[in-house]
Amino acid sequence: MIRRPPRSTLSSSSAASDVYKRQPKSFVHRDFHSRNLMMTQKNNPGVLDHQDAVVGPITYDIVSLLKDCYITWDEKLTLDMLHSFSNKIKDVYNFSSEEFVEWYDITGLQRHLKAIGIFSRLNHRDNKTSYLSDIPRTFAYVEKVLEKYPYLTNIKSACHELEIKNLL
């Protein structure tokens, strides 16, 4: 049985969407994570799977890399890398540190909910069960963001009501 989230999630979704859309846009790979980066003899890293590249939010690729669905990175290291990245682009896009972190978190929320759906589809439709082991890590990123921003309370409640945590 498919359970639908309550309608109350719409206000949280709308607020998150507004934050997501407020970001400046740039070229994004859209799948910039550990499994698509390869060591080469020169011009490192070699980047694979770039056919879905588009113009999108400036935080999309840094979220893909630092909140990787397949690897848990050290939190201090990821924060250091995030601050380094934001400092390098700050003059081009003009944002506050707090605003950038919120963009990063909300972009991660969107990306990780999408990834969980894709992993589930790969299991149900294509019998690819290996991605199921990546869902708990990915959902942990979601939970952390839902705890951080009060305007996401309705999405947090929907996840609780749908008993997503119990399905992992």
Short mmCIF file of C-alpha atoms in Angstrom, two decimals:
data_model
loop_
_atom_site.label_atom_id
_atom_site.label_comp_id
_atom_site.label_asym_id
_atom_site.label_seq_id
_atom_site.Cartn_x
_atom_site.Cartn_y
_atom_site.Cartn_z
CA MET A 1 0.00 0.00 0.00
CA ILE A 2 1.34 3.43 -0.96
CA ARG A 3 1.00 5.96 1.83
CA ARG A 4 0.72 9.60 0.85
CA PRO A 5 2.20 12.41 2.93
CA PRO A 6 -0.30 14.76 4.58
CA ARG A 7 -1.26 17.96 2.75
CA SER A 8 0.35 20.00 5.52
CA THR A 9 3.76 19.24 4.02
CA LEU A 10 2.97 21.72 1.25
CA SER A 11 3.83 24.78 3.35
CA SER A 12 7.23 23.31 4.32
CA SER A 13 7.83 22.22 0.73
CA SER A 14 7.00 25.69 -0.52
CA ALA A 15 9.38 27.33 1.97
CA ALA A 16 12.19 24.91 1.06
CA SER A 17 11.50 25.47 -2.64
CA ASP A 18 11.76 29.23 -2.17
CA VAL A 19 15.18 28.85 -0.51
CA TYR A 20 16.31 26.45 -3.25
CA LYS A 21 15.21 28.82 -6.04
CA ARG A 22 16.80 31.92 -4.44
CA GLN A 23 20.29 30.58 -5.05
CA PRO A 24 22.40 31.85 -7.92
CA LYS A 25 22.68 29.38 -10.79
CA SER A 26 25.74 27.92 -12.46
CA PHE A 27 26.86 24.88 -14.45
CA VAL A 28 26.28 21.75 -12.36
CA HIS A 29 27.33 18.18 -13.05
CA ARG A 30 24.36 16.82 -10.99
CA ASP A 31 26.12 13.56 -10.14
CA PHE A 32 29.39 14.84 -8.69
CA HIS A 33 30.20 12.23 -6.03
CA SER A 34 32.86 9.70 -5.10
CA ARG A 35 31.80 7.03 -7.59
CA ASN A 36 32.09 9.45 -10.51
CA LEU A 37 35.57 10.80 -9.70
CA MET A 38 38.61 8.84 -10.90
CA MET A 39 42.33 9.27 -10.41
CA THR A 40 44.11 9.78 -13.71
CA GLN A 41 47.73 10.28 -14.77
CA LYS A 42 47.08 14.03 -15.16
CA ASN A 43 44.22 16.53 -14.98
CA ASN A 44 42.77 15.08 -11.79
CA PRO A 45 40.15 14.22 -11.05
CA GLY A 46 38.71 12.42 -14.03
CA VAL A 47 34.97 13.10 -13.97
CA LEU A 48 32.52 10.46 -15.21
CA ASP A 49 28.79 10.45 -15.91
CA HIS A 50 28.47 14.07 -16.99
CA GLN A 51 25.66 13.64 -19.54
CA ASP A 52 23.03 15.10 -17.16
CA ALA A 53 24.89 18.37 -16.56
CA VAL A 54 22.62 21.43 -16.48
CA VAL A 55 22.41 24.94 -15.13
CA GLY A 56 21.35 24.68 -11.50
CA PRO A 57 21.87 25.89 -7.93
CA ILE A 58 25.48 26.73 -7.07
CA THR A 59 25.43 24.35 -4.08
CA TYR A 60 24.28 21.26 -5.99
CA ASP A 61 27.68 19.72 -6.78
CA ILE A 62 29.28 20.56 -3.44
CA VAL A 63 26.33 18.85 -1.70
CA SER A 64 26.74 15.83 -3.99
CA LEU A 65 30.39 15.57 -3.04
CA LEU A 66 30.35 16.41 0.67
CA LYS A 67 27.06 14.73 1.56
CA ASP A 68 27.80 11.74 -0.65
CA CYS A 69 25.14 9.01 -0.59
CA TYR A 70 27.83 6.31 -0.75
CA ILE A 71 30.46 7.53 1.74
CA THR A 72 30.28 9.22 5.10
CA TRP A 73 32.99 11.87 5.29
CA ASP A 74 34.40 13.31 8.52
CA GLU A 75 32.14 16.19 9.56
CA LYS A 76 34.96 18.60 10.35
CA LEU A 77 36.58 17.89 7.00
CA THR A 78 33.31 18.49 5.14
CA LEU A 79 32.72 21.78 6.98
CA ASP A 80 36.26 22.91 6.18
CA MET A 81 35.80 22.02 2.51
CA LEU A 82 32.39 23.72 2.42
CA HIS A 83 33.81 26.94 3.87
CA SER A 84 36.75 26.79 1.47
CA PHE A 85 34.38 26.39 -1.49
CA SER A 86 32.07 29.20 -0.35
CA ASN A 87 35.02 31.54 0.20
CA LYS A 88 36.25 30.88 -3.34
CA ILE A 89 32.92 31.80 -4.95
CA LYS A 90 31.70 34.46 -2.48
CA ASP A 91 32.99 37.40 -4.53
CA VAL A 92 31.24 36.18 -7.65
CA TYR A 93 27.81 35.50 -6.10
CA ASN A 94 27.61 37.85 -3.08
CA PHE A 95 26.02 35.88 -0.22
CA SER A 96 26.37 35.62 3.55
CA SER A 97 27.87 32.52 5.14
CA GLU A 98 24.54 31.72 6.82
CA GLU A 99 22.66 32.06 3.54
CA PHE A 100 25.14 29.77 1.76
CA VAL A 101 24.86 27.07 4.45
CA GLU A 102 21.06 27.22 4.22
CA TRP A 103 21.22 26.87 0.43
CA TYR A 104 23.59 23.92 0.88
CA ASP A 105 21.31 22.24 3.41
CA ILE A 106 18.10 22.73 1.42
CA THR A 107 19.72 21.63 -1.83
CA GLY A 108 20.95 18.54 0.02
CA LEU A 109 17.45 17.89 1.34
CA GLN A 110 16.03 17.99 -2.20
CA ARG A 111 18.84 15.89 -3.64
CA HIS A 112 18.71 13.26 -0.89
CA LEU A 113 14.94 12.81 -0.98
CA LYS A 114 15.26 12.36 -4.74
CA ALA A 115 18.12 9.86 -4.30
CA ILE A 116 16.11 7.80 -1.80
CA GLY A 117 13.30 7.62 -4.35
CA ILE A 118 15.71 6.55 -7.08
CA PHE A 119 17.32 3.91 -4.85
CA SER A 120 13.86 2.56 -4.01
CA ARG A 121 12.83 2.48 -7.66
CA LEU A 122 16.03 0.67 -8.62
CA ASN A 123 15.16 -1.97 -6.04
CA HIS A 124 11.48 -2.37 -6.91
CA ARG A 125 11.59 -2.01 -10.68
CA ASP A 126 15.06 -3.28 -11.56
CA ASN A 127 15.76 -5.69 -8.66
CA LYS A 128 18.97 -3.77 -7.85
CA THR A 129 19.09 -4.25 -4.11
CA SER A 130 22.63 -2.92 -3.57
CA TYR A 131 21.40 0.70 -3.32
CA LEU A 132 19.16 -0.11 -0.34
CA SER A 133 22.18 -0.09 1.97
CA ASP A 134 22.79 3.57 1.02
CA ILE A 135 19.33 4.74 2.10
CA PRO A 136 20.01 4.95 5.87
CA ARG A 137 23.06 7.21 5.32
CA THR A 138 21.12 9.33 2.86
CA PHE A 139 18.10 9.60 5.15
CA ALA A 140 20.40 10.61 8.03
CA TYR A 141 21.35 13.69 5.97
CA VAL A 142 17.64 14.42 5.51
CA GLU A 143 16.91 14.08 9.22
CA LYS A 144 19.73 16.40 10.20
CA VAL A 145 18.41 19.17 7.94
CA LEU A 146 14.81 18.62 9.08
CA GLU A 147 15.97 19.11 12.69
CA LYS A 148 17.89 22.29 11.86
CA TYR A 149 15.18 24.42 10.20
CA PRO A 150 11.86 25.05 11.98
CA TYR A 151 10.08 25.86 8.71
CA LEU A 152 10.56 22.20 7.70
CA THR A 153 8.46 20.89 10.60
CA ASN A 154 5.69 19.66 8.32
CA ILE A 155 8.08 17.61 6.18
CA LYS A 156 9.63 16.21 9.36
CA SER A 157 6.14 15.30 10.63
CA ALA A 158 5.29 13.64 7.31
CA CYS A 159 8.44 11.50 7.49
CA HIS A 160 7.47 10.50 11.02
CA GLU A 161 3.85 9.81 10.05
CA LEU A 162 4.96 7.71 7.09
CA GLU A 163 7.24 5.79 9.48
CA ILE A 164 10.17 6.12 7.11
CA LYS A 165 12.69 5.53 9.88
CA ASN A 166 11.06 2.17 10.66
CA LEU A 167 11.44 1.08 7.03
CA LEU A 168 15.21 1.49 6.99
#
